[in-house]
Amino acid sequence: MSSPEQWAHPEPGDATAATAAKPTPEQVIAGLRATTEGGADLTQLLTPEGERIASPIFDPYVADVDAEALRELYRDMVLVRRADREANAMQRQGQLGIWVPLLGQEAAQIGSGRALRPTDMAFPSYREHGVGYARGVDFRELLGIFRCSDQGGWDFKEHGFHPYTIVIGNQVLNACGYAMGQKFEGKVGNTDGQGNPSETDEATIVYFGDGATSQGDVHEGFVWAAVYDAPLVFFCQNNQWAISEPTERQSRLPLYQRARGYGFPGIRVDGNDVLGCLAVTRWALEVCRNGNGPVLIEAFTYRMDAHTTTDDPTRYRLSDELEAWKLKDPIERVRVHLTRNGGADAAFFAEVDAASDAFAAELRDYCFNMPDPTPERIFANVYAEPSPVLDAQRDEFLAYLEGFDGAEEAGSEAPGVVKAGER
Amino acid sequence: MAAPTRSTVNGSAGHSENPSTVQTLTIGKAINLGLRTAMESDDKVIVLGEDVGKLGGVFRITDGLQKDFGEQRVLDTPLAESGIIGTAVGLAVRGFRPVCEIQFEGFIFPGFDQIVSQLAKLHYRTQGKIKVPVVIRVPFGGGIGAVEHHSESPESLFAHVAGLKVVSCSNPVDAYWMIQQAIDCDDPVLFFEPKKLYHMGTLKAPVDTTVTPTPLFQSRLLREGTAATLVGYGPSVKVCLDAANAAAEEGTELAVIDLRSLSPLDLTPVFESVRRTGRLITVSEAQSESSLAAEIATRVQQECFYSLEAPVLRVTGFDTPYPPAKLEEYYLPDLDRVLHAVDRSLAW
């Protein structure tokens, strides 16, 4: 495999040197291999075949993960996948306006999400349903966003889980500011009486995708976190696709290597390996909490479903690719590992399946019965302080709506009025 | 000098005759003192921007603050406006009250996305669970003989965004109080500062730090008049007052109103004045099309339709980009253009 240095630094005067627009065939192959295999620097603790690989660096970070803990990670992933599939189906049935599937990214989200302490803060983009679940957010609370009933209503402080951010990359700077605040408040780099790192130190993690790495806000976030030593873990889920654009459209360089240019560590972890994601994220959070500044994690994973329910991946990628990634499924490898090593029996897997079906049924019931917001909601909480102007607009509009009541009862529309809002 | 408490800023303190609480200041020095006072009274208030530390800002508005409050409360930031706003949002979520300085209004646009997409909407998105009390200080307006992007008046763009509050000061007393009130406000506030007037000695005024200030989002009648009403804000208030003085010498009494708050608009004093004068001229350096001046005209015709003796006229910059500064004297509303509009209104 050619090294990134070779791609980026053609020899002076070498007229045949490749450019981003026109790579050599060898570079194309190298790039494809890097995309599908994760490259030589991929950190992995659990192979797709369920084999545990020893890692002197990262094993200590998951020394506490016994069979029981692994079963819980398995359960988390199965529940989250089941909920994701149910939500996807409910969109198809017209119960949700849109759904943003996480299928295939369960390990990246549960592994990293479970690495956080309650006092840490997570800033998601809009696909982090698994992280939200790991942070204790009721999965049902995510549905309102996609049913378009609300815009996210969980208790952000209690769960340490910021609202979803839909504008690509914005949350990276917001997370950076939050992390700077943690540092300014003296919440990093402390020790207890014995000289061990303090249990009350904090860090922030921010989630974004491979596409977001092209956004200015992400680059600015890298710069800011670096110069202020902000305790911020940049968690990039490289799921290979930004809607229809492959990672190659975002970068010449493997994404984790970008960190070097900003002056902090970058690491690529197998994003389909829940144990690897847990270990690497715990390590990165420790680096941050100890006051060493930011870390970039590239979780190398795959978006097994569409970008959203409005997307049609058959227009831009081959089904072969999906089939190849199915062999690296994040859940299956844990199941195989547990089975082979006697960490779980058939009864356990059956119980988790039943629990996930029950979980899905609850979601379904909740979603179908979710009340629509009332028109007052339009005008509520635009400002923290009272707004007489908006109060007046609201009152005028509600009075206008009331004018329809009589007309409805009489079975006809109010004369001269076709639609609300046409005034 | 004792630091005023929050209740002072909110206007509940009593009046004091103690002359030691009165300082004669320019607008620039008054903002500086207001910032200092806010930082003394609340250690969650932090200042961030480009060159705001050692240099004290390119206009010296933050002069001395880093020396006294340290590098963790007065941050010389990387040169990235989206970063300034975006991290301020995160700091506010954490519980800080960040005051951002944008060096010149023409450089705010890299941060426009964060302002519109996050700062303005987080409170609404979360239905009040997250407050983002961020102040963005923006030196604005022309008349300083500068190159491109240093003389613009983009305030209408921000007044158009739901979730933001937009204010502009025109004199040292307001500058001192309004910056503190903006910091105290739980909503995000765009604070537009008339850069041309920052250090103008003739505008120096005694600032009594113990009086009860006018609430932040109220406009103020500066001068009674009978012939016509002039409305301005920021740098155009001085133009309006100069015009009113000149007209008075010829026996024409013009009312002058300083809007102070651009969003929300407090137009009650404007309506009251127009009901007396029947004529309104809005004065602003911004372009006229789809502007605050247009909004004011709309509201006045809604509220004062039967009182109007003439159409509402706008004296503004032209609907062009800001021109090369050798031409700015033509572009900027001045006393003559305002009086010309008054003549047209009176002759209607």
PDB file of C-alpha atoms in Angstrom, chain A residues 7 31-32 34-36 209-214 236-256 258 268 298-303 316-317 321 325:
ATOM      1  CA  TRP A   7       0.187  10.847  -2.568  1.00  0.00           C
ATOM      2  CA  GLY A  31      -7.205   3.699  -1.717  1.00  0.00           C
ATOM      3  CA  LEU A  32      -9.914   1.101  -2.163  1.00  0.00           C
ATOM      4  CA  ALA A  34      -7.676   1.338   2.684  1.00  0.00           C
ATOM      5  CA  THR A  35     -11.384   2.010   2.547  1.00  0.00           C
ATOM      6  CA  THR A  36     -12.538  -1.565   2.811  1.00  0.00           C
ATOM      7  CA  GLY A 209     -19.161  11.871  10.083  1.00  0.00           C
ATOM      8  CA  ASP A 210     -16.637  11.550   7.294  1.00  0.00           C
ATOM      9  CA  GLY A 211     -18.519  14.124   5.240  1.00  0.00           C
ATOM     10  CA  ALA A 212     -18.357  16.659   8.072  1.00  0.00           C
ATOM     11  CA  THR A 213     -14.574  16.553   8.050  1.00  0.00           C
ATOM     12  CA  SER A 214     -14.711  18.849   5.021  1.00  0.00           C
ATOM     13  CA  CYS A 236     -15.567  10.663  13.615  1.00  0.00           C
ATOM     14  CA  GLN A 237     -17.718   7.805  12.455  1.00  0.00           C
ATOM     15  CA  ASN A 238     -16.342   7.188   9.009  1.00  0.00           C
ATOM     16  CA  ASN A 239     -19.209   5.191   7.558  1.00  0.00           C
ATOM     17  CA  GLN A 240     -17.670   5.558   4.096  1.00  0.00           C
ATOM     18  CA  TRP A 241     -20.524   7.555   2.625  1.00  0.00           C
ATOM     19  CA  ALA A 242     -21.751  11.143   2.918  1.00  0.00           C
ATOM     20  CA  ILE A 243     -25.113  10.466   1.270  1.00  0.00           C
ATOM     21  CA  SER A 244     -23.759   9.554  -2.187  1.00  0.00           C
ATOM     22  CA  GLU A 245     -20.195  10.796  -1.831  1.00  0.00           C
ATOM     23  CA  PRO A 246     -17.464   8.388  -0.827  1.00  0.00           C
ATOM     24  CA  THR A 247     -14.775   9.329   1.685  1.00  0.00           C
ATOM     25  CA  GLU A 248     -12.369   9.837  -1.200  1.00  0.00           C
ATOM     26  CA  ARG A 249     -14.376  12.933  -2.097  1.00  0.00           C
ATOM     27  CA  GLN A 250     -13.563  14.398   1.343  1.00  0.00           C
ATOM     28  CA  SER A 251      -9.915  13.563   1.802  1.00  0.00           C
ATOM     29  CA  ARG A 252      -6.725  12.346   0.212  1.00  0.00           C
ATOM     30  CA  LEU A 253      -5.522  11.233   3.569  1.00  0.00           C
ATOM     31  CA  PRO A 254      -6.966   8.654   5.976  1.00  0.00           C
ATOM     32  CA  LEU A 255      -9.050  10.881   8.217  1.00  0.00           C
ATOM     33  CA  TYR A 256      -7.365  10.022  11.513  1.00  0.00           C
ATOM     34  CA  ARG A 258      -5.428  14.752   9.862  1.00  0.00           C
ATOM     35  CA  ARG A 268      -8.276   4.692  13.640  1.00  0.00           C
ATOM     36  CA  GLU A 298     -11.780   7.707  13.391  1.00  0.00           C
ATOM     37  CA  ALA A 299     -14.186   4.841  13.891  1.00  0.00           C
ATOM     38  CA  PHE A 300     -13.937   2.927  10.661  1.00  0.00           C
ATOM     39  CA  THR A 301     -17.407   1.588  10.024  1.00  0.00           C
ATOM     40  CA  TYR A 302     -20.067   1.311   7.398  1.00  0.00           C
ATOM     41  CA  ARG A 303     -23.498   2.791   6.862  1.00  0.00           C
ATOM     42  CA  TYR A 316     -24.376   5.219  -6.199  1.00  0.00           C
ATOM     43  CA  ARG A 317     -22.905   2.087  -4.616  1.00  0.00           C
ATOM     44  CA  GLU A 321     -19.861  -3.554  -0.913  1.00  0.00           C
ATOM     45  CA  TRP A 325     -19.422  -5.319   5.181  1.00  0.00           C
TER      46      TRP A 325
END
